[in-house]
CSV table of C-alpha atoms in Angstrom, one decimal:
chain,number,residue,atom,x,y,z
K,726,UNK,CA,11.3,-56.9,-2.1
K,727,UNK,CA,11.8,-53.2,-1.6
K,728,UNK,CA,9.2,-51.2,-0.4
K,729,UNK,CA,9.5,-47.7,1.1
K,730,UNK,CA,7.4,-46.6,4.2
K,731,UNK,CA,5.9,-43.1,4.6
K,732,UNK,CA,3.2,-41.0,4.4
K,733,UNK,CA,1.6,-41.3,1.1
K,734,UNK,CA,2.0,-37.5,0.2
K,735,UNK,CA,5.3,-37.1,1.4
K,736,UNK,CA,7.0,-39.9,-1.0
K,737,UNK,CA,5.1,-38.3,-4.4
K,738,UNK,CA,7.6,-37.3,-6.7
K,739,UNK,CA,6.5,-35.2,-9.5
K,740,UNK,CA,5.4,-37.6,-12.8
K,741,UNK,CA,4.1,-40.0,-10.4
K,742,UNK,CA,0.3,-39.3,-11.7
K,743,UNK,CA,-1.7,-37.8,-14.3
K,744,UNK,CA,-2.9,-34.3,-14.1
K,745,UNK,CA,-6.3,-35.4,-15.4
K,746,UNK,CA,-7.4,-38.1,-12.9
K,747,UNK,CA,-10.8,-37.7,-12.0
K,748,UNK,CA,-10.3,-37.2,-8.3
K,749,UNK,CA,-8.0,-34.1,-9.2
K,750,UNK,CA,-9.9,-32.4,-11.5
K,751,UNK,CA,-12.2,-29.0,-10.1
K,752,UNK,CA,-15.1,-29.1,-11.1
K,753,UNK,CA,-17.2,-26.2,-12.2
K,754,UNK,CA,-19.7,-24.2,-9.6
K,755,UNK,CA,-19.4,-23.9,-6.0
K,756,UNK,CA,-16.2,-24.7,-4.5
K,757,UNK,CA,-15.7,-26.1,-0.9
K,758,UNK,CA,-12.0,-25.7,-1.7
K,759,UNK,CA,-9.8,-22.3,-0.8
K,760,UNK,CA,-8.1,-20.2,-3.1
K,761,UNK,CA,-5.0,-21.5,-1.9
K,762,UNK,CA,-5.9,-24.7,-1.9
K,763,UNK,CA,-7.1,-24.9,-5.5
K,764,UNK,CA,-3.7,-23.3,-6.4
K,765,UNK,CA,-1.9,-25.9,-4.4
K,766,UNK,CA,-3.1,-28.4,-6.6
K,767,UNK,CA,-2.9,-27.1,-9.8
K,768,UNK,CA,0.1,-26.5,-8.8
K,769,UNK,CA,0.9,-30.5,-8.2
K,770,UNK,CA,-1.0,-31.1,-11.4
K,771,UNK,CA,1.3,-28.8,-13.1
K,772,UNK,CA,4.7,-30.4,-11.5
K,773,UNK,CA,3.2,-33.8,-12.8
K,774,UNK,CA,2.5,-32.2,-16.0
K,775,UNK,CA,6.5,-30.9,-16.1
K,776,UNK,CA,7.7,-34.2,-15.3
K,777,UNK,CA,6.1,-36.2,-18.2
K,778,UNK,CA,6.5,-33.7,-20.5
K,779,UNK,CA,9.8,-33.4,-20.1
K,780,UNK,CA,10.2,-37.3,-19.7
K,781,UNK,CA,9.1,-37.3,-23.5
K,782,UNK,CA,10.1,-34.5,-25.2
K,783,UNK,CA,13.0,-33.7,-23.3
K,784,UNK,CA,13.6,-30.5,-21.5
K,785,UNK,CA,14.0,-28.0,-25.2
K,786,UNK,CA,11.2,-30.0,-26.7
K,787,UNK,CA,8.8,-29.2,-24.0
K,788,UNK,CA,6.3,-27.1,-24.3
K,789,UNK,CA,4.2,-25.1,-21.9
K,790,UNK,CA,0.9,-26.2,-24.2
K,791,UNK,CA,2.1,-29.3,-23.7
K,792,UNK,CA,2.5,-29.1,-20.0
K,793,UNK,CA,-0.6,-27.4,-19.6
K,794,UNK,CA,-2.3,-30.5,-21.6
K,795,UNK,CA,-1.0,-32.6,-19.8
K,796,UNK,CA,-1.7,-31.2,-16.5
K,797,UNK,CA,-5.7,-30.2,-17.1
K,798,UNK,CA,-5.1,-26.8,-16.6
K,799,UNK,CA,-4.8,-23.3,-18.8
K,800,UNK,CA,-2.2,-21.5,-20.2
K,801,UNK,CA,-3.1,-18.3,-17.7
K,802,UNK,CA,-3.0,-20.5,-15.0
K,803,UNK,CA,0.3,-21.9,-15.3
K,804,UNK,CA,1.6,-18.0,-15.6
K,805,UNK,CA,-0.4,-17.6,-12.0
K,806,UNK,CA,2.1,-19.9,-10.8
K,807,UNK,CA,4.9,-20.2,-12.4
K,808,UNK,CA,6.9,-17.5,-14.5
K,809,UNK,CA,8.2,-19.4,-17.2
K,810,UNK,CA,9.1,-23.3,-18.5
K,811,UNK,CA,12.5,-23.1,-16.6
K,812,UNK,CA,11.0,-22.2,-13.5
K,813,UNK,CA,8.3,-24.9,-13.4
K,814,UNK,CA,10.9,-27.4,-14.3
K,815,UNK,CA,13.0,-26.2,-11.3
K,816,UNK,CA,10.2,-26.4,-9.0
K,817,UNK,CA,9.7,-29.7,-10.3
K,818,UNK,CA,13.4,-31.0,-9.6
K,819,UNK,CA,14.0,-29.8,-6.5
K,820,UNK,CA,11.0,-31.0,-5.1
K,821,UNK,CA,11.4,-34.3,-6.0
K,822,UNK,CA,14.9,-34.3,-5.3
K,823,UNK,CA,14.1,-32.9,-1.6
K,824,UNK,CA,11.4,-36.1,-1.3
K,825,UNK,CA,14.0,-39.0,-2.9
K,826,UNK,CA,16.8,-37.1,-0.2
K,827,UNK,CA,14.0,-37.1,2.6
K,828,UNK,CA,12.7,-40.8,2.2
K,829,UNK,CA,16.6,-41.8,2.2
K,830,UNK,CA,17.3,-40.1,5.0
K,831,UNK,CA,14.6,-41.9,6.8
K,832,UNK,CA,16.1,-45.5,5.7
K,833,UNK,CA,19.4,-44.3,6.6
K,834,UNK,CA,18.8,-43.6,10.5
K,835,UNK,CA,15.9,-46.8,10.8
K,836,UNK,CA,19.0,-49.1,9.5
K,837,UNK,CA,21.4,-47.7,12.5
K,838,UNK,CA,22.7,-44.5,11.2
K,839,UNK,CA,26.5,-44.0,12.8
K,840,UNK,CA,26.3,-47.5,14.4
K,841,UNK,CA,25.8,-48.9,11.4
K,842,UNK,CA,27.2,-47.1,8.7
K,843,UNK,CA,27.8,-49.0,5.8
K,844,UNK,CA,24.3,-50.7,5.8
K,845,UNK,CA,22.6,-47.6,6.9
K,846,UNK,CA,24.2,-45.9,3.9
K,847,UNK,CA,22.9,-49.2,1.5
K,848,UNK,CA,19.2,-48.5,2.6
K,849,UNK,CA,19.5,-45.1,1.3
K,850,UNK,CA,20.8,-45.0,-1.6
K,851,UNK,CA,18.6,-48.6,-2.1
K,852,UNK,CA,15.5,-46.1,-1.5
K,853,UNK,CA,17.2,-43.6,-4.0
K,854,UNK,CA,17.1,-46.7,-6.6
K,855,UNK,CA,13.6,-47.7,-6.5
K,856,UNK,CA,12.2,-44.5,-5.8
K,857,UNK,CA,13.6,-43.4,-9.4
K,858,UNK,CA,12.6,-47.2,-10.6
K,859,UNK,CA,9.1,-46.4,-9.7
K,860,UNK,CA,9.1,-43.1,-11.0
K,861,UNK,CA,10.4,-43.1,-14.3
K,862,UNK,CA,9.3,-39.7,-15.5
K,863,UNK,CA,10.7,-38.0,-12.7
K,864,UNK,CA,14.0,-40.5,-13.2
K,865,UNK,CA,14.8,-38.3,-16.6
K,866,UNK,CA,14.9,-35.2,-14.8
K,867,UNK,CA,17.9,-36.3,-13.5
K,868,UNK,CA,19.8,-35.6,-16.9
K,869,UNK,CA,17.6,-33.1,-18.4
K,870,UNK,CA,18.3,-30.6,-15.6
K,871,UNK,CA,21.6,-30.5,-17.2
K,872,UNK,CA,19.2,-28.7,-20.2
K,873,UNK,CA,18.3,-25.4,-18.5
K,874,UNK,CA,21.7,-23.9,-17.8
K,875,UNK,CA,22.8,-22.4,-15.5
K,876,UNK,CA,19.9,-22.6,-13.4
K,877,UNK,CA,20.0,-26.5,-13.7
K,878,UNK,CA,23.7,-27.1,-12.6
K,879,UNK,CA,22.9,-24.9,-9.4
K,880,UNK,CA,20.1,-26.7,-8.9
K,881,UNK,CA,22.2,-30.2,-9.4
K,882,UNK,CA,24.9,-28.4,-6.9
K,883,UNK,CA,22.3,-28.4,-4.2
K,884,UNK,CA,21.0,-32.0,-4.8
K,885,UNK,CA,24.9,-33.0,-4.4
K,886,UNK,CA,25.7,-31.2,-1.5
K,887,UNK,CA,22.5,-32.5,0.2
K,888,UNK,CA,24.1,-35.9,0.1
K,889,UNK,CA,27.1,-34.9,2.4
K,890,UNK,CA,24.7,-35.2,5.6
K,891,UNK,CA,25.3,-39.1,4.6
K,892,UNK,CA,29.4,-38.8,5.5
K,893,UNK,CA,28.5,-37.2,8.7
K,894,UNK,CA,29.0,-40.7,10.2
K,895,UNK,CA,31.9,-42.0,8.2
K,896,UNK,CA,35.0,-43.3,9.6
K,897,UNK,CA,37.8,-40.6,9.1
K,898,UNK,CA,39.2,-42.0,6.0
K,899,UNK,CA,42.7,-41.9,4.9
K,900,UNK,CA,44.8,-40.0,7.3
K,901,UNK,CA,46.9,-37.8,3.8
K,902,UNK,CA,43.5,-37.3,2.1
K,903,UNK,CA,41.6,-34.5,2.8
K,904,UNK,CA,38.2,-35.5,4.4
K,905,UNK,CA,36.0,-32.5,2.3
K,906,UNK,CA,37.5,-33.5,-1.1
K,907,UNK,CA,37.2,-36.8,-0.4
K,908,UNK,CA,33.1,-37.0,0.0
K,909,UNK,CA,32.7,-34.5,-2.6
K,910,UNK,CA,34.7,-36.9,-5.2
K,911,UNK,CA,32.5,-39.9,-4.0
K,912,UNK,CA,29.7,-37.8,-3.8
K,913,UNK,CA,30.3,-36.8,-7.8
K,914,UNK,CA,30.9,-40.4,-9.0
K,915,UNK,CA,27.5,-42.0,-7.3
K,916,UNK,CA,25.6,-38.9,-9.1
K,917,UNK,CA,27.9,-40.2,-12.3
K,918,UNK,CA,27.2,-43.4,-12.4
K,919,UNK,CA,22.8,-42.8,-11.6
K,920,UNK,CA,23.0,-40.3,-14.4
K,921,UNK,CA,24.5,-42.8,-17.1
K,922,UNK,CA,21.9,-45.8,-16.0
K,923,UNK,CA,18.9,-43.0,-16.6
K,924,UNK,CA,20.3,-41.7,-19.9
K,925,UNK,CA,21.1,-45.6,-20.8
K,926,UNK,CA,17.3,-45.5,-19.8
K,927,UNK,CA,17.4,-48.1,-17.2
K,928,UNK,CA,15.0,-46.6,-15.0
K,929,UNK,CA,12.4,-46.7,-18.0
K,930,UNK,CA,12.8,-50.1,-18.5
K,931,UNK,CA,11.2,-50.7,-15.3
K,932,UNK,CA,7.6,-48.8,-16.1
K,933,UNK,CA,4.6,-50.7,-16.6
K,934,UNK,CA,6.1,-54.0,-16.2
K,935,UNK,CA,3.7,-56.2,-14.9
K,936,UNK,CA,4.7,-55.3,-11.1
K,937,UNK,CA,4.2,-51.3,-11.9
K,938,UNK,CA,1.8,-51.2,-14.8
K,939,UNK,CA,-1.2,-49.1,-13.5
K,940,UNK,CA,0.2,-47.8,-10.4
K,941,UNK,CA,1.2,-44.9,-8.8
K,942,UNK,CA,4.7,-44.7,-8.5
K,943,UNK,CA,5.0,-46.0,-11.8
K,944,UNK,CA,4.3,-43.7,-15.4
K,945,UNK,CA,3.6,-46.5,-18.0
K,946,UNK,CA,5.0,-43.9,-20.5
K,947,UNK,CA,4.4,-45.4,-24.2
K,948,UNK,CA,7.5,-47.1,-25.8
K,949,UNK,CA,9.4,-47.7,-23.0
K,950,UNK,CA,10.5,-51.3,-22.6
K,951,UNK,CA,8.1,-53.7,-20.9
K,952,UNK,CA,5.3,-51.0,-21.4
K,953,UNK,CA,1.6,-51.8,-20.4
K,954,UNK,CA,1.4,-53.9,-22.9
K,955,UNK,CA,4.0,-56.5,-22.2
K,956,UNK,CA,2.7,-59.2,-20.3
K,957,UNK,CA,3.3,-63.2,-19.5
K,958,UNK,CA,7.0,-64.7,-19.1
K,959,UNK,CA,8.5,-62.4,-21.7
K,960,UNK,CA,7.5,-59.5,-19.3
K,961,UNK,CA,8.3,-61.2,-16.2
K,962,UNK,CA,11.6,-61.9,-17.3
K,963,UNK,CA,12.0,-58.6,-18.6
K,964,UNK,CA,11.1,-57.5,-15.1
K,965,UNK,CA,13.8,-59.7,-13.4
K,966,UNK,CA,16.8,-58.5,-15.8
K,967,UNK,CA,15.7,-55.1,-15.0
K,968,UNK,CA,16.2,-56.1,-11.2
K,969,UNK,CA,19.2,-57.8,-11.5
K,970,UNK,CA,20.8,-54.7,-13.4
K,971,UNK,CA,19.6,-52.3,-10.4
K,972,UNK,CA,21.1,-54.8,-7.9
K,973,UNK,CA,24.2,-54.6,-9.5
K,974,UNK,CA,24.4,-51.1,-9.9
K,975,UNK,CA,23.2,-50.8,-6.3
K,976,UNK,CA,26.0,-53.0,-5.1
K,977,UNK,CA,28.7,-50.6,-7.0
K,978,UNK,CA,27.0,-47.8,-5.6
K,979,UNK,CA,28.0,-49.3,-2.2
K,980,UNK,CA,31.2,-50.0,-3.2
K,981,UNK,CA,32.0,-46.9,-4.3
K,982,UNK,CA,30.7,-44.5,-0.8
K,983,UNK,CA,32.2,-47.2,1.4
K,984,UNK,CA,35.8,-48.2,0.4
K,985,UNK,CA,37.2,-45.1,0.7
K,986,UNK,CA,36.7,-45.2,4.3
K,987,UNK,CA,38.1,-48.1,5.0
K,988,UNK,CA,34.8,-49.6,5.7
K,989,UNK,CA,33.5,-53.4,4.9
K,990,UNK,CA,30.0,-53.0,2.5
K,991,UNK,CA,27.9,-54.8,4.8
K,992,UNK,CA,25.8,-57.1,3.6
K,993,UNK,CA,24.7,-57.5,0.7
K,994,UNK,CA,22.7,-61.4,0.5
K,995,UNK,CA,19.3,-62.2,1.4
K,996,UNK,CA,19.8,-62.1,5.5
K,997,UNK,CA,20.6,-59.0,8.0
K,998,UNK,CA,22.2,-59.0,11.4
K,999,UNK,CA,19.4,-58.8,13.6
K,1000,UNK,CA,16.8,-60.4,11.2
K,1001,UNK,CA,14.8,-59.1,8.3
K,1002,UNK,CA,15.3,-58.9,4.7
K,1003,UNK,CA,18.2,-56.9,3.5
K,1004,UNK,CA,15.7,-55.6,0.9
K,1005,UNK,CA,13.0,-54.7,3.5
K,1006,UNK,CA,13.1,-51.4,3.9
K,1007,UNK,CA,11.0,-50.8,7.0
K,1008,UNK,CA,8.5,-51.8,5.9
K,1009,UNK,CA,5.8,-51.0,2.6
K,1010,UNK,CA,4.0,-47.9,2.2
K,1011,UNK,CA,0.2,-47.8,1.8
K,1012,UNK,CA,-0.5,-47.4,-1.5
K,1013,UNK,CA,3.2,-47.9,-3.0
K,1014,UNK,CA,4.0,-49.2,-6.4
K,1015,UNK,CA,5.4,-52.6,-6.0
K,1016,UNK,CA,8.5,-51.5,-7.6
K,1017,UNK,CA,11.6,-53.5,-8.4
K,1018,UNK,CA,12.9,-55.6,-5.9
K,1019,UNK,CA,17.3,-54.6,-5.5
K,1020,UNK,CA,17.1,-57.6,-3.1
K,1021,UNK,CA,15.3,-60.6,-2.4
């Protein structure tokens, strides 16, 4: 099963949790808290607020009520921090693209790095998969960014050219092609291919399954498939297909970065070189969603 280790606040992606948990909230009276600190997180609450918002309204349909509702904090508040719905929505991307690009970096060099490319390369972009899987509501930003403008497609620029640290190992490639256009088109079709399995919604699929329902990493938004809700065999199994599917678009995601360079895929069954799960990511996390398993 795939798990992803690190420390618990540096692998929350915004839409993870509620703004209105109880061990969030600021309570009236005397505050142990600074000034920056209470902005810090209303400022977290807000991002969650953005991402779920967003998740079910879409990016035009969301409103900053709305965010504010969902985040447990006021109207003047949110204009403290943030200057309008597009920036909040930024903020909200990038961070959570800069933790999903951080935790995969971090599976990339524990799996070998340069000595082992290919596989090194599959435990990143296996992290990218199951961080999205457990955070659904995050997972949506990954089209609606395209909803902002201008803004947005910058925004998706810098996500994309964040990914070309990953080549920085790569056998040379073909010797006509040139090396620059080369990542950047393989770069562009893995972005491709994650955007079409969120807008077909098979990140949602995943939330509140059995495995996720309740959890952190995971939203449980309402009418999603396998929702809280769903429960025995029909939601098990429902579970499993959605793990198959992700396996299989994890596999082409391989495919696709690795050919190109003349490179074999690595593996890709149950057993690693050197022991260990090829789904074991070092390790789990404290406090991680269970997730969906890519392999097992």
């Amino acid at each position: 099963m795939t798990s992803v280790r690190g420390a618990e606040e540096d692998l929350v992606l915004p839409g993870a949790r509620t703004g209105r948990e109880p061990e969030r909230s600021l309570r009236p009276g005397p505050r142990r808290l600074s000034p920056e600190q209470v902005a810090s997180r209303q400022r977290e609450r807000l991002l969650d607020g953005v991402a779920r918002t967003v998740a079910a309204n879409g990016y035009t349909g969301a409103r900053i009520s709305d965010i504010c509702r969902a985040a447990g904090v006021t109207r003047p508040v949110f204009y403290e921090l943030f200057s309008g719905k597009e920036d909040a929505v930024l903020a909200a991307f990038r961070g959570g693209t800069e933790t999903v690009v951080r935790a995969m970096q971090r599976a990339y060099e524990e799996r070998g790095g340069a000595v082992a490319w290919p596989a090194a390369v599959r435990s990143g972009l296996e992290v990218l998969l199951t961080l999205l899987a457990q955070n659904p509501a995050f997972a949506t930003m990954v089209v609606e960014i395209e909803s902002v403008g201008p803004a947005g497609r910058r925004a998706r620029s810098e996500l994309l050219a964040s990914f070309r640290r990953f080549f920085a190992d790569a056998p040379p490639g073909p010797p006509e092609v040139a090396r620059a256009e080369l990542v950047d088109a393989v770069v562009g079709a893995v972005h491709a291919a994650v955007f079409r399995a969120v807008d077909e919604g098979r990140f949602t699929e995943t939330a509140g399954t059995p495995e996720t329902a309740g959890t952190p990493g995971a939203s449980g938004m309402a009418g999603t498939a396998g929702s809280a809700g769903t429960t025995g065999t029909a939601g098990a199994a429902r579970t499993t297909e959605a793990g198959d599917g992700l396996r299989g678009l994890l596999d082409v995601l391989v495919h696709v970065v690795v050919s190109p360079f003349g490179c074999p895929e690595g593996p890709t069954g149950p057993e690693r070189p050197g022991g260990g799960a090829a789904g074991d990511v070092a390790g789990p996390r404290p406090g991680a969603a269970a997730g969906v398993a890519l392999d097992s």
